[in-house]
Coordinates of C-alpha atoms and ligand atoms in Angstrom, one line a residue:
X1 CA -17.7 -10.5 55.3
X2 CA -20.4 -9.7 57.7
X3 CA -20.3 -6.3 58.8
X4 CA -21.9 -4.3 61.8
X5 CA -25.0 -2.5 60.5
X6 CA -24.2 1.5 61.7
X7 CA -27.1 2.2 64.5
X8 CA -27.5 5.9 64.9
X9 CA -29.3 5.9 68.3
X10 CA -26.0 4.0 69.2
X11 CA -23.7 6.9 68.2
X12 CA -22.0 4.2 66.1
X13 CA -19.7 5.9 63.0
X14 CA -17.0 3.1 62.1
X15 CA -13.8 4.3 61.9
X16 CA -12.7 3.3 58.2
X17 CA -8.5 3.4 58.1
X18 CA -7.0 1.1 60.4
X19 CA -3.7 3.0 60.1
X20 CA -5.7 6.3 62.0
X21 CA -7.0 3.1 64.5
X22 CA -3.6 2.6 65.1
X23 CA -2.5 5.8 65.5
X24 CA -5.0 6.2 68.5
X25 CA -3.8 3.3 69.8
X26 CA -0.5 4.6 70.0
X27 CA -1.5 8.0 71.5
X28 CA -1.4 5.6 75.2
X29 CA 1.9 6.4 76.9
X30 CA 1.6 4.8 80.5
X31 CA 2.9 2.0 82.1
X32 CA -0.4 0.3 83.4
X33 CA -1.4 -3.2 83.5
X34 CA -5.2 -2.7 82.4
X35 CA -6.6 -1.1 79.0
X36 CA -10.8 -0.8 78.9
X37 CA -11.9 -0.1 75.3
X38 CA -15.3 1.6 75.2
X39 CA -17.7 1.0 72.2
X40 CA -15.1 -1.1 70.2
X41 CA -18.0 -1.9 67.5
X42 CA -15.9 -4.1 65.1
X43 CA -12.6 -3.9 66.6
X44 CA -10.6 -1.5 64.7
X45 CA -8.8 0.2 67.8
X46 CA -8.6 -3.6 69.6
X47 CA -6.5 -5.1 66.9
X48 CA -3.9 -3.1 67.8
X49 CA -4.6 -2.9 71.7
X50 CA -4.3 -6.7 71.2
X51 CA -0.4 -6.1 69.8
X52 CA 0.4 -4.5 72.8
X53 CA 1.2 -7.8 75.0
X54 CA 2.2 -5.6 77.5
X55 CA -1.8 -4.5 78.5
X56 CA -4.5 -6.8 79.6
X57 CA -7.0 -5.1 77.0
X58 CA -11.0 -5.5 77.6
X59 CA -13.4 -4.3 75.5
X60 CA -16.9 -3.1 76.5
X61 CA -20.1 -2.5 73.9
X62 CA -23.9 -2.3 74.5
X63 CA -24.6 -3.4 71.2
X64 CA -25.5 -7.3 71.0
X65 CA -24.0 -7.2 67.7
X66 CA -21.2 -5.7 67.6
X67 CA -20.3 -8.3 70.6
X68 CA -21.3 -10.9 68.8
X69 CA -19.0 -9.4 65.5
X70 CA -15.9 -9.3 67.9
X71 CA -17.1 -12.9 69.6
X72 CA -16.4 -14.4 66.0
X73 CA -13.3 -12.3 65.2
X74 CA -11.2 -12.1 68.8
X75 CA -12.1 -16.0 69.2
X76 CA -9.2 -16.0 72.0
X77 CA -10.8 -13.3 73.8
X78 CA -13.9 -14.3 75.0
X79 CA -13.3 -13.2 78.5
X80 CA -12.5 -9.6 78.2
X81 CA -15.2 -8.9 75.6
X82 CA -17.9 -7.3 78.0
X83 CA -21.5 -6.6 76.9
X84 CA -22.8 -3.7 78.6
X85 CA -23.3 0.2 79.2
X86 CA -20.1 1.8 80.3
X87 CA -22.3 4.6 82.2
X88 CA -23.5 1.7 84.4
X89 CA -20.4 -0.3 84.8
X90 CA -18.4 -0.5 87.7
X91 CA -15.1 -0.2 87.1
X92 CA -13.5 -0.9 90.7
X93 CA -15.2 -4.2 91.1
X94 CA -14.0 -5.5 87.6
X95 CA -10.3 -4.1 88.1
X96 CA -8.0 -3.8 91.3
X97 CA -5.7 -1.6 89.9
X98 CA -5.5 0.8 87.8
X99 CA -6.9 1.2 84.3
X100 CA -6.1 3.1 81.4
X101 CA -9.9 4.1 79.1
X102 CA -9.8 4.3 75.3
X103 CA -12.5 4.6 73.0
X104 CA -13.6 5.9 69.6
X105 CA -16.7 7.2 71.5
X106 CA -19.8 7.3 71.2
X107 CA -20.6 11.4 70.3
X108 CA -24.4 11.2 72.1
X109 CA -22.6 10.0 75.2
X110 CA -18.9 11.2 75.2
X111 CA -19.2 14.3 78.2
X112 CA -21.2 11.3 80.2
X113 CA -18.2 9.2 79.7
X114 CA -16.0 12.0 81.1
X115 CA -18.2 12.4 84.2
X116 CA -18.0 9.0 84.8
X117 CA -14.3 9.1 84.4
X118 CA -14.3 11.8 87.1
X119 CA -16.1 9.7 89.5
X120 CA -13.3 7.2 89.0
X121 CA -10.4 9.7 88.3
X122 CA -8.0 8.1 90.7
X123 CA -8.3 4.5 89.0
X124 CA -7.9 6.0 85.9
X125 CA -4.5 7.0 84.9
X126 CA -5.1 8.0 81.1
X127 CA -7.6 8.5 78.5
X128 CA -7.7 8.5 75.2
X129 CA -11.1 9.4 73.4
X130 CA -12.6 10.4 70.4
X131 CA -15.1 13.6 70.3
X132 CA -16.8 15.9 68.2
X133 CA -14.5 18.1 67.2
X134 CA -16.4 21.3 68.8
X135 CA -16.5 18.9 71.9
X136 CA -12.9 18.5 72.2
X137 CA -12.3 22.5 71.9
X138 CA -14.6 23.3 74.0
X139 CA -12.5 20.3 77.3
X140 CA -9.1 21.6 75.9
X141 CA -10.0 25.5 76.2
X142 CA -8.6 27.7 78.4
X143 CA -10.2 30.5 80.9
X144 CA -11.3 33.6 78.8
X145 CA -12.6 31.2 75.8
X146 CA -16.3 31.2 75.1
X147 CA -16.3 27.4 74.7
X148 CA -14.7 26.6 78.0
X149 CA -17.1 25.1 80.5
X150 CA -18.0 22.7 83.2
X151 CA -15.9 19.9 82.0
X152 CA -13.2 22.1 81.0
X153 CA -12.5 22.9 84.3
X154 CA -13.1 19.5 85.8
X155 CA -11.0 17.9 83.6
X156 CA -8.1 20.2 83.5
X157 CA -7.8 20.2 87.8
X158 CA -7.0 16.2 87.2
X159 CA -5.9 15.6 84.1
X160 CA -3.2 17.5 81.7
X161 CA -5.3 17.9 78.5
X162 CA -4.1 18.0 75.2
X163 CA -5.8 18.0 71.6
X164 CA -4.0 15.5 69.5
X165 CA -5.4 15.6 66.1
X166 CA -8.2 16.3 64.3
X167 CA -10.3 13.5 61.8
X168 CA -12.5 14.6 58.9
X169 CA -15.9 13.5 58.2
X170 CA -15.6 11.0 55.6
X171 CA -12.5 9.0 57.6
X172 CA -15.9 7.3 59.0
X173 CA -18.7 5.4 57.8
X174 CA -21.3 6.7 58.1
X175 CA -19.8 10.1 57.8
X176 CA -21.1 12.5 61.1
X177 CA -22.2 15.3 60.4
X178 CA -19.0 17.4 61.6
X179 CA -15.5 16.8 62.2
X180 CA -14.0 14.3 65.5
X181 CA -10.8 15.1 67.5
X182 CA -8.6 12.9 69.6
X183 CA -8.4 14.2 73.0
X184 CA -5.5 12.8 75.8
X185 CA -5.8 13.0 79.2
X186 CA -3.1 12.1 81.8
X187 CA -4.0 11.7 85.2
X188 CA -1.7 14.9 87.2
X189 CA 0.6 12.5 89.5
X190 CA 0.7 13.0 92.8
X191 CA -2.2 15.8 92.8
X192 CA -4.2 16.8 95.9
X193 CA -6.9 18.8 95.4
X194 CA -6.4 21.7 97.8
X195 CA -9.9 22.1 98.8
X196 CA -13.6 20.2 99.0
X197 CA -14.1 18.7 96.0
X198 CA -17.8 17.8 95.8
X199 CA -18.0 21.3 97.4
X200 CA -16.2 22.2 94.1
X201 CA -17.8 20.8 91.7
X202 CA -21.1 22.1 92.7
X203 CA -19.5 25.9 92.8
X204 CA -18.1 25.2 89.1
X205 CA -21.8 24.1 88.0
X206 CA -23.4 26.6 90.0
X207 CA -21.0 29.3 88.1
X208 CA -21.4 28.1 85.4
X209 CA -25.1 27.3 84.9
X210 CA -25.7 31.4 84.5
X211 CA -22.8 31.8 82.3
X212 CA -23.6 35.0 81.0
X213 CA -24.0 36.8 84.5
X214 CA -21.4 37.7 86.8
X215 CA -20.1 35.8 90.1
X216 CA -21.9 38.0 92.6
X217 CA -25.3 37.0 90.7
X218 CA -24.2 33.2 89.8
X219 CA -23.8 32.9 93.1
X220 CA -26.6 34.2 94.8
X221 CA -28.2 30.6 94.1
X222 CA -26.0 29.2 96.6
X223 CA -24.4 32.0 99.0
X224 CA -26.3 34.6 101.7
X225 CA -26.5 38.0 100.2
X226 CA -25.6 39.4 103.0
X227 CA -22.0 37.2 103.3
X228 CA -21.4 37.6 99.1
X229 CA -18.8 40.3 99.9
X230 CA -16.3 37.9 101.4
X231 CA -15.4 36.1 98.3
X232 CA -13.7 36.8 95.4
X233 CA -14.1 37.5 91.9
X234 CA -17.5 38.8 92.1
X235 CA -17.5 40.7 89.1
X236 CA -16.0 38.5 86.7
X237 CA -18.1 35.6 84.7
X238 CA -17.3 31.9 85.5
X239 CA -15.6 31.8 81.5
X240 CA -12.9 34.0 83.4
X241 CA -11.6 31.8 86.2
X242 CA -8.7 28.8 86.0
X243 CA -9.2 25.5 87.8
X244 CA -6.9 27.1 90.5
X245 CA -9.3 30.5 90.4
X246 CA -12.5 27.7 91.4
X247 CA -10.1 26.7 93.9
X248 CA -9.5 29.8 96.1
X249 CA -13.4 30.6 95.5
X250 CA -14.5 27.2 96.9
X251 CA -12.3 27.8 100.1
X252 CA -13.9 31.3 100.4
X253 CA -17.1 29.8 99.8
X254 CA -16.8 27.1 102.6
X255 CA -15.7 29.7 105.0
X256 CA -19.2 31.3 104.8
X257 CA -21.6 28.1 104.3
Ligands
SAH301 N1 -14.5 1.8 67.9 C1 -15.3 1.6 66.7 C2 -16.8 2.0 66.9 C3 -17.0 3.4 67.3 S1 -18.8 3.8 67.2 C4 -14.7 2.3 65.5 O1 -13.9 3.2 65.7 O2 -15.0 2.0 64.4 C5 -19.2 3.8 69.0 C6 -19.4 2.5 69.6 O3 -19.8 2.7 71.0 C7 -20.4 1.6 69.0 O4 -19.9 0.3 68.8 C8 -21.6 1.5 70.0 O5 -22.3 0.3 70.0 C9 -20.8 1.7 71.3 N2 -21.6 2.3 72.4 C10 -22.7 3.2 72.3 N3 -23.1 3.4 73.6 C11 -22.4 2.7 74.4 C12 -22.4 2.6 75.9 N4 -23.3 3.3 76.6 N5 -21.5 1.7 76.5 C13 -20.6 1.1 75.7 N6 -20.6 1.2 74.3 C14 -21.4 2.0 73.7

């Protein structure tokens, strides 16, 4: 049988047991009507999305093969195979309610996919992804870790985060260089962010970006010196503060801009 050949520069490691294909298929809990698969190569996650009569499943892959690969093999789903780069695709034209993002994906690209998810976070219930293992750690860590970051705190303000399992090497061909996790994401119902959110996100980066130094110097890249004692957590490092910690400080922060 004609097979996909692996392109590296496409991040593309083929899951080899269907059974673990299935197994992240049947990680998705929601009710939703919609189900977008990124970077389905040769369709070992879709097979089973396909099962699941109750989702209207697409599929979307920028490689011309593997499109052409599921063309031949999903012959009775020409419409919801999609050729294209998720990071460019707009997901509110294509669906009018919500939809639910799975993937196996690709490692060079997988924190863009989750930025992208953020940007859409309120059309996207749940998320099911495959990352490098060290990747994964690194969302699903709390404050007081050395891996938690950016994303971490991003993601965990929306999403409930949990690490679901973790895949070895050689359960893909070609075999990556280190181990992959399965990360789950559910959307938090009903949650307001109680403060400015793009406001937010640029204190979290901001924090972040000087990791090693304290608030009160992290901070001088975006707050008057002469106004820094108003705010909290000064002398603590952004690794320190919860999603509800960035929270307070954005308020505080606002109140001084
Ligand atoms: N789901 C398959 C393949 C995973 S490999 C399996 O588990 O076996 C990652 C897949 O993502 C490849 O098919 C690759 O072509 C695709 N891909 C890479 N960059 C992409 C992008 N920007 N948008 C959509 N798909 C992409």
């Amino acid at each position: 049988m004609h097979q996909v050949r692996a392109k590296k520069h496409l991040g593309q490691h083929f899951l080899k047991d269907p059974e673990i294909g299935r197994k992240i298929v049947e990680s998705l809990q929601g009710k939703f009507k919609y189900v977008l698969e990124i970077g389905p190569g040769m369709g070992i996650l879709s097979q089973f999305l396909f099962e699941h009569k109750e989702y209207e499943t697409f599929m979307i892959d920028i490689d011309p093969e593997s499109i052409q690969y599921l063309r031949e093999h999903f012959p009775f789903q020409q419409d919801r195979i999609i050729e294209g780069d998720f990071l460019q695709f707009d997901l509110l034209k294509k669906f009018e309610e919500p939809v639910a993002i799975i993937g196996n994906f690709p490692y060079n690209i997988s924190t863009q996919i989750l930025f992208r998810v953020l940007e859409f976070k309120d059309h996207i219930p749940e998320v099911v992804g495959m990352f490098q293992k060290e990747v994964a750690e690194r969302i699903a860590s709390g404050p007081g870790n050395k891996e938690y970051g950016i994303l971490s705190v991003l993601m965990q303000m929306y999403y409930d985060v949990e690490l679901l399992f973790v895949l070895n090497q050689e359960d893909f061909q070609p075999a990556p260089k280190v181990k992959s996790a399965i990360l789950h994401f559910v959307l938090k119902p009903g949650f307001v962010a109680e403060c400015d959110e793009k406001l937010f996100k640029r204190v979290v980066k901001v924090a972040f970006n000087q990791r090693r130094k304290t608030l009160r110097n992290a901070l001088s890249a975006m707050v008057d010196k002469a106004k820094m004692s108003e705010l909290p957590f000064l002398e603590l490092r952004a690794e320190r503060l919860s999603w509800q910690d960035f929270v307070v400080l954005t308020n505080a922060i606002a109140k001084i801009l």
